[in-house]
Every structure is written in structure tokens, then in C-alpha cells.
Tab-separated table of C-alpha atoms in Angstrom:
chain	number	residue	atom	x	y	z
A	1	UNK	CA	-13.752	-17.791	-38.797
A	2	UNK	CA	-13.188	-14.199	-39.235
A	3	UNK	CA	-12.048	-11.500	-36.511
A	4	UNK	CA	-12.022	-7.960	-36.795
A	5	UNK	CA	-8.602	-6.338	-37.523
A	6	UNK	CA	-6.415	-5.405	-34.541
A	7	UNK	CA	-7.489	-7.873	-31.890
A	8	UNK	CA	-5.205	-10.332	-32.460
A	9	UNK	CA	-1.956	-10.381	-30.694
A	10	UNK	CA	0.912	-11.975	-31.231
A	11	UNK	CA	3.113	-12.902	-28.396
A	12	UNK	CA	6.935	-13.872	-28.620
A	13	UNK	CA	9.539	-15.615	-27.228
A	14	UNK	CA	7.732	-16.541	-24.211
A	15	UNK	CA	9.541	-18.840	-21.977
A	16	UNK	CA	8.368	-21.564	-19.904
A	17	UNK	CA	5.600	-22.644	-22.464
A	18	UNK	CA	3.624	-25.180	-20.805
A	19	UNK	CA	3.094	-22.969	-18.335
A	20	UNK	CA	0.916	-20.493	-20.765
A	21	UNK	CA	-2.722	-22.751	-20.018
A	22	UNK	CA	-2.590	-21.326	-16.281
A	23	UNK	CA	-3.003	-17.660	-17.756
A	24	UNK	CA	-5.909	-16.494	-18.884
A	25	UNK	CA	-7.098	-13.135	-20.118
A	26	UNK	CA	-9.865	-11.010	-18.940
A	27	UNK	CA	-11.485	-8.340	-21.114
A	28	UNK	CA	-12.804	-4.582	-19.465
A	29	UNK	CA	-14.624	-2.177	-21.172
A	30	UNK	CA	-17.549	0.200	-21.641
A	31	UNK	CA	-18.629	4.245	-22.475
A	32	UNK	CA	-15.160	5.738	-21.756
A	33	UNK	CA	-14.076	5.858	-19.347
A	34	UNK	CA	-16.145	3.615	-16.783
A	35	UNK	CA	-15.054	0.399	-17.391
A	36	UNK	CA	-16.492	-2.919	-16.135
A	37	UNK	CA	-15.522	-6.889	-16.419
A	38	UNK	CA	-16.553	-7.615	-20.072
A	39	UNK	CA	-17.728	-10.980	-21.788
A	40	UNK	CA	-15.242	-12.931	-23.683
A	41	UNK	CA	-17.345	-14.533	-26.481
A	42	UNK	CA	-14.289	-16.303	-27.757
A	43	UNK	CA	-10.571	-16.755	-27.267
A	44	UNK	CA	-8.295	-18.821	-30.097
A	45	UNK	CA	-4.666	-19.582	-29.877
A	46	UNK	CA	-1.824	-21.021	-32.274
A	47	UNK	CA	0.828	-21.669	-30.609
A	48	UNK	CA	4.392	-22.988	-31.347
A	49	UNK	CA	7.207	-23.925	-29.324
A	50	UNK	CA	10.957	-24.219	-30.796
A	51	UNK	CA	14.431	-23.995	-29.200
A	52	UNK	CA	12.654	-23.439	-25.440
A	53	UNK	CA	10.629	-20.444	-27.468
A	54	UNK	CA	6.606	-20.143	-27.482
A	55	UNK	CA	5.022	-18.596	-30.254
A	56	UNK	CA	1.633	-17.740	-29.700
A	57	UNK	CA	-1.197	-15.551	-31.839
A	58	UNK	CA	-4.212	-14.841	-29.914
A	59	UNK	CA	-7.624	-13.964	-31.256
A	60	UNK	CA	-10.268	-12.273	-29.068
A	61	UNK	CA	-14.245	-11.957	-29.527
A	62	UNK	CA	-15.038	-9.035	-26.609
A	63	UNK	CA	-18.739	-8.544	-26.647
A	64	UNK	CA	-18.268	-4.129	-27.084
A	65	UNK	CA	-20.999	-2.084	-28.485
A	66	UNK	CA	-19.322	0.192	-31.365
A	67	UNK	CA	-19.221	3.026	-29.304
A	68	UNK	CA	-17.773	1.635	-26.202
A	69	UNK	CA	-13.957	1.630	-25.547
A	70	UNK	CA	-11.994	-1.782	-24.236
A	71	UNK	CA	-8.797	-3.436	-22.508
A	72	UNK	CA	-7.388	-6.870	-22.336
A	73	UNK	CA	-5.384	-8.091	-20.155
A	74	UNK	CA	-3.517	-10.994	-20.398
A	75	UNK	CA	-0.846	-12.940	-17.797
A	76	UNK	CA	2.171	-14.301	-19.597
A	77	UNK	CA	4.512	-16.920	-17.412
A	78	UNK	CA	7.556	-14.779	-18.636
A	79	UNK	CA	9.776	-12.354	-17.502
A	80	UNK	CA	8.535	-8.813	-19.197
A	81	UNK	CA	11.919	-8.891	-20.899
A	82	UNK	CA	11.381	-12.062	-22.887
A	83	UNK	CA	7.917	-10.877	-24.506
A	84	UNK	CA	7.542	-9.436	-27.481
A	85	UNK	CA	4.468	-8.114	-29.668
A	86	UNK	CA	2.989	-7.411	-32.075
A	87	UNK	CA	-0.725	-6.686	-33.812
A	88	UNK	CA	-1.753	-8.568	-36.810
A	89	UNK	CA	-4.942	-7.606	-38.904
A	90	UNK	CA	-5.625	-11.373	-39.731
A	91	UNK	CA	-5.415	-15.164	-37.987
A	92	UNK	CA	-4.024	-18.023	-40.416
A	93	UNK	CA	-6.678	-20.704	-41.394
A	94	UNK	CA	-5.666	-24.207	-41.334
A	95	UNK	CA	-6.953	-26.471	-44.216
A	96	UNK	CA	-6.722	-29.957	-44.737
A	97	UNK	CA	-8.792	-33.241	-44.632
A	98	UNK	CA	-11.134	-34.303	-41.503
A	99	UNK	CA	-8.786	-35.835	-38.832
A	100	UNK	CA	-11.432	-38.576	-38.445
A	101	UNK	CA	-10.703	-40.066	-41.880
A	102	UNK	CA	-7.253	-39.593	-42.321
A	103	UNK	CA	-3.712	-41.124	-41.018
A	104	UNK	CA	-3.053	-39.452	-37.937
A	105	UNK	CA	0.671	-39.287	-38.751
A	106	UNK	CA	-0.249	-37.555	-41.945
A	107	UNK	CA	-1.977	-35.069	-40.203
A	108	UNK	CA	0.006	-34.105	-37.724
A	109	UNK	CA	3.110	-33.940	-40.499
A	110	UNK	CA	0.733	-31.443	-42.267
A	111	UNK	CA	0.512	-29.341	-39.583
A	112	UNK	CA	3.832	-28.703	-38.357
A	113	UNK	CA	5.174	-28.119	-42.125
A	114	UNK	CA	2.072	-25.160	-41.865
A	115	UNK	CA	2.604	-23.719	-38.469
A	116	UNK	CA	6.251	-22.400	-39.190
A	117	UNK	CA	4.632	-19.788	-41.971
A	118	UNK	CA	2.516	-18.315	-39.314
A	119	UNK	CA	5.430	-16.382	-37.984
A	120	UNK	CA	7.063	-13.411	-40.173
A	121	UNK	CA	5.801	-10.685	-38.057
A	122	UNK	CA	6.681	-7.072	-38.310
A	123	UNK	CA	7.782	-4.889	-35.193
A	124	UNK	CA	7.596	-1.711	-34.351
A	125	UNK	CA	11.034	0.395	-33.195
A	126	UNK	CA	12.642	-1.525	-30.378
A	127	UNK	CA	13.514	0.511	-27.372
A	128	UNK	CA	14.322	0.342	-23.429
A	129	UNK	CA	11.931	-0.324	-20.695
A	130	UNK	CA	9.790	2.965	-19.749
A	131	UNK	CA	10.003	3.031	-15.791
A	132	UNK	CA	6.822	4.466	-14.890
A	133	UNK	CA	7.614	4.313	-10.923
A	134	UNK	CA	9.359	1.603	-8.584
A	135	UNK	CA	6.335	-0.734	-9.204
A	136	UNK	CA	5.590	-0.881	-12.705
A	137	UNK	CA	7.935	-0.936	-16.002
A	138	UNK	CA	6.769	-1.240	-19.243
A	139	UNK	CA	9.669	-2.978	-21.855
A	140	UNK	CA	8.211	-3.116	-25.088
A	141	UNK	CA	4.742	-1.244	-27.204
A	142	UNK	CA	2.671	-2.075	-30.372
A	143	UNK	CA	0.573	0.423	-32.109
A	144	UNK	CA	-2.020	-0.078	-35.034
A	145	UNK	CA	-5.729	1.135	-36.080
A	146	UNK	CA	-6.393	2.767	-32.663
A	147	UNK	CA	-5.372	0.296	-30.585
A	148	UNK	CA	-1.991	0.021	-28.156
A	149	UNK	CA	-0.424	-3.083	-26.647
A	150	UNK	CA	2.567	-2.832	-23.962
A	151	UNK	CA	3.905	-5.467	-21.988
A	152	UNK	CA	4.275	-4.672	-18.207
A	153	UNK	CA	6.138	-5.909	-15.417
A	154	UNK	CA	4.444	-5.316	-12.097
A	155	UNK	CA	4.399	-7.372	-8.971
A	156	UNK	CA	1.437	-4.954	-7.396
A	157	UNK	CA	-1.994	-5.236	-8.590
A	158	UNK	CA	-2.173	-1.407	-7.143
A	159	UNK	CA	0.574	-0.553	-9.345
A	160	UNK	CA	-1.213	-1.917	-12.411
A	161	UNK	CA	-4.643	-0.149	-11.347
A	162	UNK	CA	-3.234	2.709	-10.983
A	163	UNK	CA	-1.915	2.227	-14.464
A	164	UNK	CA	-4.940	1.919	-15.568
A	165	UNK	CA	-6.325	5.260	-14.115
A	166	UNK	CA	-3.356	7.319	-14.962
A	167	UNK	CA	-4.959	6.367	-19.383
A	168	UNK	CA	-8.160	8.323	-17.570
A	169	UNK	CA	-9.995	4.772	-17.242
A	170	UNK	CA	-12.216	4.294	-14.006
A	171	UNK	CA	-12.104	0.860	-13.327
A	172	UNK	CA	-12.462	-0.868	-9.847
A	173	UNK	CA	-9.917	-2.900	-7.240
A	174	UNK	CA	-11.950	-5.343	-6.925
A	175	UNK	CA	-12.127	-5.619	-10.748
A	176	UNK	CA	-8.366	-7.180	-10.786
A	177	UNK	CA	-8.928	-9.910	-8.267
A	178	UNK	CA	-8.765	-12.734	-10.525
A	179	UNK	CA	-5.174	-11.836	-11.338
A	180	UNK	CA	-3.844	-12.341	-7.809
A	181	UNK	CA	-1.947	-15.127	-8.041
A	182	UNK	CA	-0.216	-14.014	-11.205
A	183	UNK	CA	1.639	-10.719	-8.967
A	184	UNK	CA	4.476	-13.026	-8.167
A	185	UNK	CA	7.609	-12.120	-10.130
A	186	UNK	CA	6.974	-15.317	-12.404
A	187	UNK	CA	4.461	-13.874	-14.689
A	188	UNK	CA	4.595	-10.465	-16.877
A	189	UNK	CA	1.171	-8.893	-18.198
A	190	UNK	CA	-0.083	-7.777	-21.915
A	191	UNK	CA	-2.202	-4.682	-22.058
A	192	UNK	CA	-4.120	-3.709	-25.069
A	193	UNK	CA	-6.284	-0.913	-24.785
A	194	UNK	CA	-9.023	-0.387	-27.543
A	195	UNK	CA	-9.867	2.853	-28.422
A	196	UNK	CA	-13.059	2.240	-30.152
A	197	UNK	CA	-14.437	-0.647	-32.540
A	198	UNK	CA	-15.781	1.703	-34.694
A	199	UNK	CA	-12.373	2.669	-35.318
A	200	UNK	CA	-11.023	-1.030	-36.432
């Protein structure tokens, strides 16, 4: 399986791990800068949890023409504080024998001795939260090959569309629906804008 460089994220510490299946990400996108819901062709995870601590890389297929710009958004059952991230330009493969013909112990042991070399990531400058009004902060920012991923705290879906306009993107209320239930105080929200496909 191969993805394009730059739309994978990786996402860490996140607390409250078994939480992260509720969340669910939701792709916009089109001819700068009217932006519509977008098809997801596929979404892939690895994820880790150690010492209370999620780990997770996320791949996304987004069905974009190479001209067209994008953003992903993603709800994360963390405070904005506890996220970090960072872009990778590659997802690890996992190799071994079929599951169906071998010891399930053996397997599973195989595994977990892989998943722990998934993680040396490389950050960008650390730095304090940007307060970009009473409703909206963003604490941390990840920038590679023409894309840009923040993590924001926001408990106002206005807050976060008007966000959204103030990077010049036209994108509609009703557009940001499905993340109701998420502007709560218990969940914190990834942001990566794409600035082209051609570009990555």
C-alpha cells in the first residue's frame, strides 16, 4: 500500500485511548477556495498505547483532483495540550506469515516487538499556544511539502468556521455538522490544510 507523501499524520500522546474509535475525520476540499465535503477513499491507523499514552499514525486517501486544494479535520478525545504532531512522508509495512496458518501467540509477539520502531518522529520547534480569540487556541503546528497541521482547541463550531475563513477558504455551516457532539471540552481537533497535490 503506498500513500502519497505528506498525508500521513502522526498523532501523540493522546490520552484516553479507547476513546479514539468515536472520532472520525472528515475531508473538505476543491478549486481554492470553495470548499465542499470530500470523499474519503481510505483511512489507516497504527496505533499504540503505553504508560496511559496513544500513539497513532494516520494515513488518508482524499479523492482531490491535482489542482484542487484540501483540509482534514480530525476530533481527538484529548485536551489540545496533550497532542502532538507531526508529518511523515511514509507509513510502516508490517510483514510476516498469514495469521490463518500460524500460532496466534506467535503473531501477536511479532507484532508488538515491530510496533515500538514505528515511533522516532521528528518535531518541529516547540512553542506556546497561539490565542487566536476567546474561542479558539491553537497549541502546537507541523509544516512539510505544502501542507500545515495545527492542533486546535475550540468548544464553538463558529469559532472553528470562522477559522477556516480567516485561511481565505469558503466553506459552509452546515458543512461542520457532523462534528457537533465533539464541541464539548473533551475533545481537541487536528487541522491539516493541503495546499495542492500537485505540490506533494
Amino acid at each position: 500500500m503506498i500513500y502519497r507523501r505528506g498525508v500521513i499524520l502522526a498523532l501523540f500522546p493522546i490520552l484516553l485511548a479507547p476513546q479514539a474509535a468515536n472520532a472520525d475525520g472528515k475531508a473538505f476540499g476543491g478549486k481554492f477556495p470553495h470548499f465542499k465535503t470530500l470523499h474519503e477513499k481510505e483511512q489507516v491507523a497504527v496505533i499504540a498505547h503505553q504508560n496511559g499514552i496513544q500513539k497513532m499514525m494516520i494515513a488518508v486517501n482524499i479523492a482531490m483532483a491535482s489542482d484542487e486544494s484540501g483540509l482534514w479535520i480530525l476530533p481527538i478525545p484529548a485536551a489540545a495540550t496533550d497532542v502532538e504532531i507531526d508529518l511523515l512522508d511514509s507509513f510502516p509495512t508490517f510483514k510476516g506469515d498469514d495469521p490463518r496458518h500460524v500460532d496466534i501467540d506467535y503473531h501477536t509477539a511479532f507484532l508488538l516487538m515491530r510496533i515500538p520502531q514505528v515511533w522516532p518522529l521528528f518535531f518541529d520547534a516547540i512553542f506556546s499556544p497561539n490565542f487566536l480569540g476567546v474561542d479558539l487556541q491553537i497549541h502546537a503546528k507541523a509544516q512539510k511539502w505544502g501542507i500545515h497541521s495545527e492542533v486546535i482547541e475550540t468548544e464553538s463550531k463558529e469559532a472553528l468556521l470562522s477559522h477556516i475563513h480567516s485561511e481565505g477558504i469558503e466553506l459552509a455551516s452546515k458543512e461542520l455538522d457532523s462534528f457537533d457532539p465533539y464541541f464539548n471540552g473533551d475533545f481537541s481537533f487536528v487541522a491539516t490544510w493541503i495546499e495542492s497535490i500537485s505540490k506533494l
